[in-house]
XYZ file of C-alpha atoms in Angstrom:
634
model
C -74.207 123.703 -98.731
C -72.591 124.207 -95.435
C -72.986 120.830 -93.129
C -72.414 120.672 -89.506
C -71.950 118.272 -87.071
C -74.204 117.100 -84.635
C -73.728 116.013 -81.370
C -74.818 113.088 -79.931
C -77.986 112.879 -78.118
C -78.780 111.102 -75.029
C -81.351 108.994 -76.095
C -82.400 104.990 -75.297
C -79.423 103.655 -77.015
C -77.084 104.803 -74.406
C -77.628 102.420 -71.903
C -76.903 99.748 -75.100
C -74.464 100.692 -76.058
C -72.839 101.460 -73.423
C -72.789 97.797 -72.693
C -71.727 96.593 -76.281
C -68.155 99.431 -75.308
C -67.468 97.775 -72.579
C -68.337 94.469 -73.920
C -64.991 95.322 -77.074
C -63.231 96.362 -73.753
C -63.483 93.361 -71.858
C -63.955 90.446 -74.266
C -60.052 89.020 -74.414
C -59.067 91.480 -77.502
C -62.561 90.473 -79.820
C -63.825 87.042 -80.027
C -63.848 87.724 -83.198
C -60.961 90.257 -83.539
C -61.963 93.096 -85.517
C -58.600 94.185 -87.226
C -57.775 92.890 -90.378
C -54.010 92.172 -91.961
C -52.196 95.202 -91.208
C -50.636 96.092 -94.770
C -49.560 99.456 -96.363
C -46.439 100.471 -94.956
C -45.755 103.916 -95.984
C -48.929 105.410 -96.577
C -51.196 107.327 -93.603
C -51.145 106.214 -90.544
C -53.237 106.073 -87.442
C -51.428 103.963 -85.810
C -47.536 102.772 -85.371
C -47.752 98.940 -82.938
C -44.102 97.788 -83.830
C -42.714 97.572 -87.201
C -46.806 96.907 -87.939
C -48.509 100.312 -89.297
C -52.424 100.475 -89.396
C -53.060 103.349 -92.360
C -56.198 104.823 -92.063
C -57.986 102.890 -94.792
C -57.507 100.074 -92.473
C -58.772 101.625 -89.446
C -61.705 103.313 -91.347
C -62.845 99.463 -92.630
C -62.525 98.502 -89.103
C -64.243 101.018 -87.139
C -67.470 101.523 -89.909
C -67.304 97.635 -89.746
C -67.776 98.236 -86.008
C -71.060 100.807 -85.877
C -72.069 98.828 -88.908
C -72.521 95.886 -86.555
C -74.196 97.556 -83.792
C -76.698 98.867 -86.557
C -77.955 95.697 -87.095
C -78.409 94.431 -83.816
C -80.119 97.275 -82.589
C -82.842 98.444 -86.125
C -81.008 102.075 -85.760
C -77.634 103.341 -87.088
C -75.638 104.878 -84.854
C -73.805 108.523 -85.905
C -70.605 109.056 -85.204
C -71.429 111.529 -83.485
C -73.333 108.848 -81.020
C -70.401 107.184 -81.596
C -68.096 109.290 -80.309
C -70.409 110.131 -77.014
C -70.068 106.905 -76.031
C -66.487 106.128 -76.673
C -66.825 104.048 -79.528
C -64.124 105.569 -80.858
C -61.201 105.067 -78.605
C -62.221 101.830 -77.283
C -62.029 100.144 -80.993
C -58.655 101.995 -81.247
C -57.283 100.229 -78.509
C -58.624 96.953 -79.152
C -56.590 97.328 -82.483
C -53.287 98.521 -81.469
C -54.436 96.002 -78.266
C -54.301 93.176 -81.250
C -51.471 94.346 -83.549
C -49.101 94.116 -80.426
C -50.415 90.132 -79.579
C -49.742 90.050 -82.977
C -46.237 91.610 -82.833
C -45.469 89.364 -80.374
C -46.902 86.396 -82.084
C -44.702 86.859 -84.781
C -41.755 87.622 -82.131
C -42.347 84.063 -80.567
C -42.362 82.588 -83.858
C -46.156 80.872 -83.431
C -48.412 79.873 -86.177
C -51.268 77.427 -86.889
C -52.134 75.219 -88.755
C -55.160 75.245 -91.401
C -56.828 72.273 -90.151
C -56.316 73.344 -86.821
C -57.939 76.650 -87.867
C -60.724 74.526 -89.178
C -61.071 72.344 -86.344
C -61.761 75.598 -83.864
C -64.597 76.688 -86.455
C -65.638 73.488 -86.741
C -66.360 73.152 -82.901
C -67.667 76.683 -82.389
C -71.088 76.072 -80.777
C -71.826 79.031 -81.981
C -72.074 77.889 -85.664
C -74.185 74.349 -84.492
C -77.522 73.909 -85.771
C -80.155 72.188 -84.136
C -78.971 68.596 -84.325
C -75.784 69.650 -82.409
C -73.446 69.621 -85.619
C -71.544 72.708 -87.499
C -74.214 74.405 -89.975
C -72.544 75.649 -92.697
C -75.570 78.068 -93.816
C -75.249 79.344 -90.506
C -71.759 79.781 -90.325
C -71.580 81.839 -93.691
C -74.942 83.945 -92.423
C -73.219 85.292 -88.657
C -70.139 85.337 -90.314
C -72.051 87.942 -93.294
C -73.974 89.115 -90.886
C -70.299 90.532 -89.069
C -68.940 91.899 -92.349
C -66.704 89.158 -92.931
C -65.745 87.039 -95.610
C -65.157 83.364 -95.324
C -60.873 84.170 -96.157
C -60.660 86.930 -94.054
C -62.775 85.260 -91.367
C -60.624 82.262 -91.763
C -57.396 84.589 -91.545
C -58.871 86.590 -88.539
C -59.716 83.020 -86.385
C -56.010 82.482 -86.839
C -54.646 84.836 -85.577
C -57.438 85.370 -82.605
C -56.030 81.632 -81.928
C -52.291 82.921 -81.469
C -53.440 85.905 -79.608
C -55.338 83.290 -76.843
C -52.239 81.553 -77.153
C -50.412 84.302 -75.554
C -53.159 85.027 -72.970
C -54.288 82.039 -71.681
C -50.415 81.840 -70.883
C -50.480 85.486 -69.425
C -53.550 84.159 -67.059
C -52.236 80.800 -66.208
C -52.254 79.502 -62.633
C -54.056 83.127 -61.669
C -56.874 81.664 -58.546
C -57.799 83.939 -55.972
C -57.271 83.248 -52.656
C -59.509 81.509 -50.024
C -59.417 84.218 -47.621
C -60.640 86.594 -50.366
C -63.349 83.913 -51.650
C -64.637 83.431 -47.376
C -65.100 87.695 -46.964
C -66.383 88.111 -50.140
C -69.180 85.275 -49.990
C -70.042 86.020 -46.303
C -70.327 90.174 -47.413
C -72.674 88.446 -50.962
C -75.192 86.108 -48.375
C -75.217 88.517 -45.407
C -78.510 88.549 -44.095
C -80.634 90.902 -41.657
C -83.408 91.070 -40.377
C -85.194 95.122 -39.267
C -88.613 96.516 -37.734
C -89.513 100.155 -39.496
C -91.971 102.696 -39.968
C -92.885 105.065 -42.664
C -92.862 108.931 -41.307
C -95.018 110.456 -44.401
C -96.906 113.829 -44.495
C -99.263 113.296 -42.245
C -96.401 112.892 -39.478
C -95.387 116.212 -40.494
C -98.793 118.180 -38.607
C -101.108 120.721 -39.716
C -99.000 123.326 -42.431
C -100.073 126.238 -42.276
C -99.758 128.383 -46.278
C -96.672 130.334 -46.502
C -96.793 134.215 -45.855
C -95.993 136.562 -48.460
C -92.571 137.178 -47.313
C -91.974 133.238 -46.899
C -92.907 133.176 -50.241
C -90.628 135.119 -51.349
C -87.796 134.037 -49.702
C -87.680 130.766 -50.913
C -87.987 131.702 -54.012
C -85.493 134.112 -54.362
C -83.169 130.828 -52.985
C -84.273 128.743 -55.542
C -85.265 131.303 -58.222
C -82.924 128.660 -60.520
C -85.547 125.785 -60.065
C -88.214 128.031 -61.863
C -85.971 129.565 -64.630
C -87.339 129.097 -67.977
C -85.058 126.868 -70.058
C -83.694 128.431 -74.053
C -87.058 127.874 -76.660
C -86.996 127.382 -80.049
C -89.236 127.760 -82.327
C -88.077 124.829 -85.505
C -89.595 123.644 -88.568
C -89.417 120.030 -90.366
C -90.316 118.515 -93.394
C -90.551 114.425 -93.050
C -89.781 112.738 -96.827
C -89.910 108.193 -95.929
C -91.723 105.870 -98.129
C -93.675 105.789 -95.594
C -95.604 109.166 -95.136
C -96.043 109.139 -99.260
C -96.918 106.053 -99.180
C -99.898 107.849 -97.412
C -100.642 109.726 -100.707
C -100.692 106.086 -103.097
C -103.542 103.609 -103.398
C -103.097 99.739 -103.988
C -106.536 98.462 -105.701
C -107.193 95.070 -103.651
C -105.876 93.378 -106.791
C -102.593 94.507 -106.687
C -102.492 93.636 -102.654
C -104.406 89.891 -103.197
C -101.423 89.850 -105.537
C -98.735 89.881 -103.064
C -101.356 87.783 -100.478
C -100.892 84.936 -102.870
C -97.038 85.235 -103.564
C -95.937 85.613 -99.670
C -99.213 82.825 -98.753
C -96.757 80.801 -97.011
C -94.863 83.147 -95.686
C -97.324 85.495 -93.567
C -98.718 82.204 -91.529
C -96.473 80.952 -88.974
C -95.300 77.129 -89.211
C -96.589 74.543 -87.131
C -94.072 73.516 -84.679
C -93.274 70.553 -82.355
C -90.741 70.274 -79.135
C -89.262 67.029 -80.471
C -86.884 64.218 -78.726
C -84.613 61.269 -79.868
C -83.563 58.553 -78.834
C -80.749 57.022 -81.487
C -79.487 53.378 -81.744
C -76.769 51.687 -84.038
C -79.237 48.937 -85.197
C -82.733 48.659 -85.885
C -82.631 45.464 -84.106
C -82.032 47.383 -80.839
C -84.641 50.614 -81.878
C -87.122 47.951 -82.404
C -86.285 45.691 -78.954
C -86.640 49.210 -77.040
C -89.710 50.062 -78.454
C -91.442 46.849 -77.598
C -90.118 47.959 -74.145
C -91.722 50.943 -74.520
C -94.819 49.400 -76.177
C -95.465 46.773 -73.639
C -95.226 49.054 -70.678
C -92.223 48.572 -69.494
C -90.447 51.346 -69.754
C -90.847 55.064 -70.546
C -89.589 57.260 -73.042
C -87.098 59.282 -70.047
C -86.776 56.208 -68.547
C -84.973 54.746 -71.564
C -82.799 57.593 -72.197
C -81.607 57.703 -68.943
C -80.872 53.709 -68.923
C -78.788 54.346 -71.940
C -76.809 56.910 -69.481
C -78.519 60.087 -72.321
C -78.793 63.861 -71.296
C -81.436 66.143 -72.404
C -79.043 68.142 -73.642
C -78.398 64.363 -76.586
C -81.986 63.669 -76.869
C -84.360 67.620 -77.130
C -84.442 68.611 -80.294
C -86.447 71.149 -79.190
C -89.565 73.351 -80.050
C -88.695 73.458 -84.001
C -90.298 73.498 -87.475
C -89.954 70.339 -89.484
C -87.426 72.224 -91.953
C -85.073 72.633 -89.429
C -84.812 69.042 -88.396
C -82.068 68.075 -90.888
C -83.162 64.255 -91.239
C -85.587 64.077 -93.652
C -87.494 60.898 -92.078
C -86.565 62.012 -88.464
C -89.341 65.640 -89.559
C -91.528 63.200 -91.427
C -91.904 61.242 -88.635
C -91.728 63.979 -85.918
C -94.035 65.322 -87.827
C -96.949 62.875 -88.461
C -96.987 61.413 -85.022
C -100.137 62.303 -81.956
C -98.440 64.198 -78.581
C -97.402 61.675 -76.112
C -96.840 58.563 -78.469
C -93.084 56.816 -79.712
C -92.669 56.295 -83.001
C -91.442 52.566 -84.355
C -87.869 52.747 -85.591
C -87.002 55.511 -88.115
C -83.760 54.749 -90.247
C -82.009 58.070 -90.937
C -78.913 59.542 -92.983
C -76.531 59.072 -89.491
C -78.089 56.327 -87.186
C -82.003 54.772 -87.039
C -83.969 56.368 -84.195
C -87.131 56.399 -82.160
C -88.411 59.438 -81.714
C -90.878 61.407 -79.264
C -93.238 64.748 -79.910
C -94.089 65.872 -76.261
C -95.871 69.005 -77.515
C -97.577 70.758 -80.493
C -97.854 73.944 -81.635
C -100.419 74.308 -84.168
C -99.674 77.079 -87.666
C -101.717 79.681 -88.378
C -101.944 81.192 -92.067
C -104.170 84.197 -92.220
C -106.760 85.202 -94.502
C -106.053 88.087 -97.319
C -108.203 90.543 -94.857
C -106.244 89.931 -92.036
C -103.644 91.013 -93.604
C -104.785 92.920 -95.966
C -103.892 96.656 -94.311
C -100.930 95.898 -93.514
C -99.726 94.745 -97.452
C -101.149 97.811 -99.195
C -99.286 100.137 -96.928
C -96.284 97.773 -97.898
C -96.923 98.163 -101.189
C -97.393 102.075 -101.137
C -94.581 102.495 -98.994
C -92.765 100.548 -102.627
C -94.209 102.497 -104.608
C -92.946 105.611 -102.093
C -89.524 104.352 -102.393
C -88.701 105.496 -105.619
C -89.780 109.158 -105.255
C -87.549 109.218 -102.033
C -84.466 110.003 -104.066
C -86.018 111.867 -106.587
C -87.492 113.999 -103.645
C -84.607 114.466 -101.926
C -82.661 115.715 -105.260
C -85.010 118.526 -105.395
C -85.194 119.457 -101.975
C -81.788 120.203 -101.717
C -81.586 121.846 -105.647
C -84.256 124.622 -103.658
C -82.307 124.586 -100.220
C -79.544 125.243 -102.197
C -81.237 127.820 -103.954
C -82.199 129.781 -101.188
C -85.456 128.992 -100.210
C -85.851 128.212 -96.856
C -87.793 124.524 -95.473
C -91.411 125.450 -95.300
C -91.438 126.993 -98.539
C -89.191 124.292 -100.300
C -91.811 121.823 -98.589
C -94.612 124.030 -100.131
C -92.864 124.505 -103.857
C -93.008 120.450 -103.878
C -96.452 120.155 -102.504
C -94.808 119.009 -98.574
C -96.271 119.286 -95.388
C -94.032 121.458 -93.304
C -94.351 120.709 -89.186
C -93.858 123.795 -86.919
C -92.916 123.422 -83.401
C -93.999 127.349 -81.974
C -91.743 127.425 -79.519
C -90.365 123.930 -77.455
C -87.245 123.586 -75.491
C -84.099 120.994 -75.196
C -86.864 118.062 -73.928
C -89.408 118.768 -76.604
C -91.668 120.182 -74.251
C -94.279 123.624 -74.618
C -94.165 125.886 -72.438
C -97.623 125.288 -70.826
C -95.201 121.907 -69.866
C -97.050 119.416 -72.495
C -94.971 117.654 -74.716
C -95.121 118.837 -78.223
C -97.516 115.904 -80.110
C -96.389 116.329 -83.407
C -93.042 114.584 -83.854
C -92.879 111.106 -85.383
C -91.951 108.424 -83.070
C -88.176 108.136 -82.634
C -86.821 111.007 -84.850
C -84.545 113.080 -82.187
C -85.160 116.497 -84.763
C -85.265 118.882 -81.064
C -81.895 117.660 -80.130
C -80.905 118.205 -83.698
C -82.104 121.821 -83.613
C -80.912 122.319 -80.187
C -77.056 121.801 -81.675
C -77.993 124.407 -84.609
C -79.129 127.843 -84.740
C -81.050 130.361 -86.811
C -79.789 130.790 -90.209
C -77.982 127.604 -90.522
C -78.641 124.835 -93.338
C -78.534 121.683 -91.463
C -77.859 118.350 -93.395
C -81.214 116.173 -93.615
C -81.466 113.416 -91.386
C -81.737 110.261 -92.060
C -85.020 108.418 -90.759
C -87.043 105.380 -91.745
C -85.335 105.113 -94.883
C -86.323 108.905 -95.854
C -85.352 112.022 -94.577
C -85.914 114.853 -92.543
C -85.119 118.665 -92.917
C -85.204 121.011 -90.276
C -84.606 124.739 -89.332
C -84.690 126.687 -86.531
C -86.804 129.923 -87.273
C -86.507 132.136 -83.877
C -84.683 131.426 -80.154
C -85.708 132.667 -77.354
C -82.947 132.677 -74.467
C -83.978 131.420 -70.927
C -84.454 133.914 -68.408
C -85.496 134.026 -65.188
C -89.999 134.049 -64.208
C -91.087 136.678 -61.643
C -92.629 134.716 -58.886
C -96.073 136.300 -59.641
C -95.556 133.701 -62.397
C -94.892 130.539 -61.012
C -96.250 131.686 -57.358
C -98.757 128.097 -57.543
C -95.593 125.859 -58.231
C -93.566 127.985 -55.809
C -95.604 127.239 -53.114
C -96.184 123.900 -53.986
C -91.957 123.939 -53.619
C -92.292 125.418 -50.312
C -94.531 122.915 -48.982
C -92.732 119.831 -50.172
C -89.463 121.242 -48.648
C -91.080 122.368 -45.695
C -92.890 118.065 -45.404
C -89.363 117.126 -46.221
C -87.515 119.706 -43.232
C -90.154 118.475 -40.556
C -89.987 114.597 -41.428
C -86.255 114.401 -40.653
C -86.166 116.129 -37.657
C -89.341 114.273 -36.494
C -87.241 111.099 -37.701
C -83.945 112.095 -36.098
C -85.678 112.686 -32.705
C -87.325 108.991 -33.074
C -83.301 107.215 -33.666
C -82.434 109.536 -30.924
C -85.625 108.051 -28.736
C -84.657 103.972 -29.789
C -81.049 104.480 -29.267
C -81.640 105.825 -25.881
C -83.383 102.483 -25.102
C -86.838 102.883 -26.380
C -89.452 100.749 -28.349
C -90.182 101.193 -31.691
C -93.750 99.845 -30.955
C -94.392 102.893 -28.328
C -92.950 105.109 -30.791
C -95.028 103.720 -33.658
C -97.988 104.388 -31.611
C -97.024 107.736 -30.589
C -96.608 109.024 -34.140
C -99.789 107.098 -35.320
C -97.930 104.755 -37.901
C -98.015 100.959 -38.234
C -94.321 98.911 -36.863
C -93.497 96.493 -40.416
C -90.507 94.239 -40.263
C -88.201 92.986 -42.919
C -86.774 89.486 -42.501
C -83.779 87.437 -43.619
C -82.704 90.131 -46.923
C -79.307 90.288 -48.587
C -77.517 93.781 -49.665
C -78.808 93.076 -53.062
C -82.628 92.414 -52.500
C -85.476 94.481 -53.348
C -88.266 94.092 -50.949
C -92.004 94.770 -51.514
C -93.503 98.495 -50.545
C -89.490 99.066 -48.795
C -87.469 101.626 -50.741
C -83.546 100.797 -51.569
C -82.320 102.949 -49.573
C -83.370 101.432 -46.419
C -81.599 97.781 -47.553
C -78.398 99.566 -48.325
C -78.809 101.892 -44.606
C -79.636 98.436 -43.074
C -76.148 97.054 -44.347
C -74.309 99.973 -42.607
C -76.139 100.198 -39.176
C -75.079 97.680 -36.462
C -77.386 95.080 -34.622
C -80.189 96.689 -31.945
C -79.465 100.195 -33.113
C -81.533 102.234 -34.821
C -81.182 104.556 -37.567
C -82.820 106.396 -40.835
C -83.031 107.417 -44.009
C -85.199 109.141 -46.296
C -86.711 108.018 -49.532
C -89.384 109.417 -52.091
C -87.611 112.320 -52.342
C -87.938 113.436 -48.738
C -91.773 113.573 -48.618
C -91.284 110.125 -46.760
C -88.642 108.826 -44.040
C -88.130 105.529 -42.722
C -86.824 104.979 -39.241
C -86.041 101.430 -38.081
C -83.398 98.732 -35.999
C -81.798 96.400 -37.063
C -83.322 93.245 -35.170
C -80.782 90.483 -35.935
C -77.582 90.064 -38.317
C -76.649 86.479 -39.464
C -73.417 85.573 -41.090
C -73.290 82.413 -43.026
C -70.485 79.695 -43.010
C -68.703 79.800 -46.051
C -68.273 76.344 -47.770
C -65.116 76.506 -50.006
C -66.627 73.363 -51.849
C -70.515 74.547 -53.080
C -71.331 75.306 -56.167
C -71.649 79.311 -55.403
C -68.734 79.588 -54.643
C -67.048 77.726 -57.068
C -69.015 80.327 -59.581
C -67.119 83.406 -58.024
C -63.762 81.814 -58.183
C -64.470 81.598 -61.558
C -65.432 84.953 -61.640
C -62.816 86.375 -59.490
C -60.243 84.180 -61.698
C -62.147 85.539 -64.764
C -60.939 89.308 -63.470
C -57.517 88.975 -62.311
C -57.101 86.984 -66.243
C -58.067 89.974 -67.769
C -56.419 92.565 -65.434
C -53.141 90.878 -65.800
C -53.389 90.431 -69.658
C -54.360 94.161 -70.165
C -51.346 94.819 -67.893
C -48.773 92.591 -70.489
C -50.524 94.052 -72.998
C -49.711 97.579 -72.209
C -46.538 96.803 -71.200
C -45.958 95.422 -74.608
C -47.059 98.077 -75.827
C -44.251 100.205 -74.515
C -41.888 98.073 -75.122
C -42.414 98.113 -78.529
C -43.095 101.281 -79.262
C -46.351 102.728 -79.638
C -47.254 105.874 -82.051
C -50.882 106.661 -82.187
C -51.610 110.149 -85.166
C -54.534 111.486 -83.852
C -55.192 113.639 -86.399
C -55.657 110.814 -89.177
C -58.052 109.474 -86.198
C -59.905 112.655 -85.992
C -60.407 112.490 -89.640
C -61.975 108.531 -89.497
C -64.134 109.348 -86.240
C -64.846 112.429 -87.287
C -64.081 114.785 -84.433
C -62.602 117.841 -84.808
C -58.969 118.407 -84.203
């Protein structure tokens, strides 16, 4: 059957994915390293970088891995169309080429890294450390598996990443922002201002009579596009998911109780304890310390300080019993009352005194507490096997020329009809269509299709959604009679905004000519308010963001104005004080700023180096092959 590609729709994923895409570009050529070993000279290639060919299959694997990583992270698959809309296709291609260029340079320079050094880097990676601060093999395997790596592939990839970092580190070494820049940015960030201000609202706009018919008609003619009826579409769709089919399935208490008994230990929350420990080389030292605590000579915390231990050395955190690797320590910690210090515990690696600061009790739900959810889960699981069968049958019916509604009726499914809905999912009365399942973007998909098009089913919650556009009502200009009330309300809002703007302008002139804000406030019937010592990024209660921005564009003792609430409110203010901070280059804040600027300078320098490297060694891109992988049309 004919299938049309769908454009990525704007949805809740947008900001999140853009942050991920920017992360791809910012991280210095991949913390994980996304390019695998480049092989296959002579195959169809996506790009050639020096002597390295990136084959279509290799780039497809890289690109698919990245989409799957994002999908796993956010619990929702990312379509090819959405990925292209967010620029993920180009960013992954650029990163892959940059990594290939650095790998070429590493080979040219004769750089290498031993197996032992590669293992050292992995064993000291904080991402792979467990609750005890040591390398956790199970955590390591789980993380790399989640990112689509085998152990062998990850080791090879990390060797290349380390060599790239050697090159990047050399390029970035010695870069420092000048003190003049640090001082200027610190003053800019920490300058403080104080203002006095008044708020002008509709009450200060005065009495506004209803517009005359001529005024209303003129306003409507000037703003006709604002009141235009959007395009509406009539859509049929049918949802086939395990959850939907599961609603028709009866599950007995007997079956649900069997599942409850099987999962009883997993259904509840496990008891957690906030555990600290102080370790000693010998039992004798631990016993001596325990006696001092028992005699009241010293507290557990003071003992840690005496031994020059930091919280990172003593805190195991809020953990379950199974998360404590040493069985002896775990047994002791989960037998102690809150606040008590244990006798010396001889563990696998050392001797310790253990203390429990807090206990978070576990909870075991009864069968009645979870019966409804268990039955729903069983029903959904039974329904999963039916989804595949229904999909094939639905496709056969559609292939035979049946409409979505006809195919659904024949298979005993319920089709949903949206008689008239716009692109945003609203009906002509302005109300949102209420019969669209949560998270289903069927309307957006339908607006990317047309009448008579046999659309590809949408993947949704482990199942599928078939949809069909039955009709299109083109956008049109409404008549004044249709939208008279809306036009009148809009005219009034604009009239209020215009009057407030004029009044604010007049007040600012009076203030800058020597008038007092208190006197002007009295004349218009409002109160003077103040905001003191705020910075540029401040969020002040009751003060619109635009006021803060405008205050930093206004000289001391000068007045200005800014609109708020879409013009229905205007703020008139005077800057009463400006505090320019002194700069201490040795302060922690300036040190952090310096680190941020150094990182930015280093990334910029590395990006320029890689761009020059790609140019010097020769880089070509096969756009047709890229399009083949990312699903775009050439």
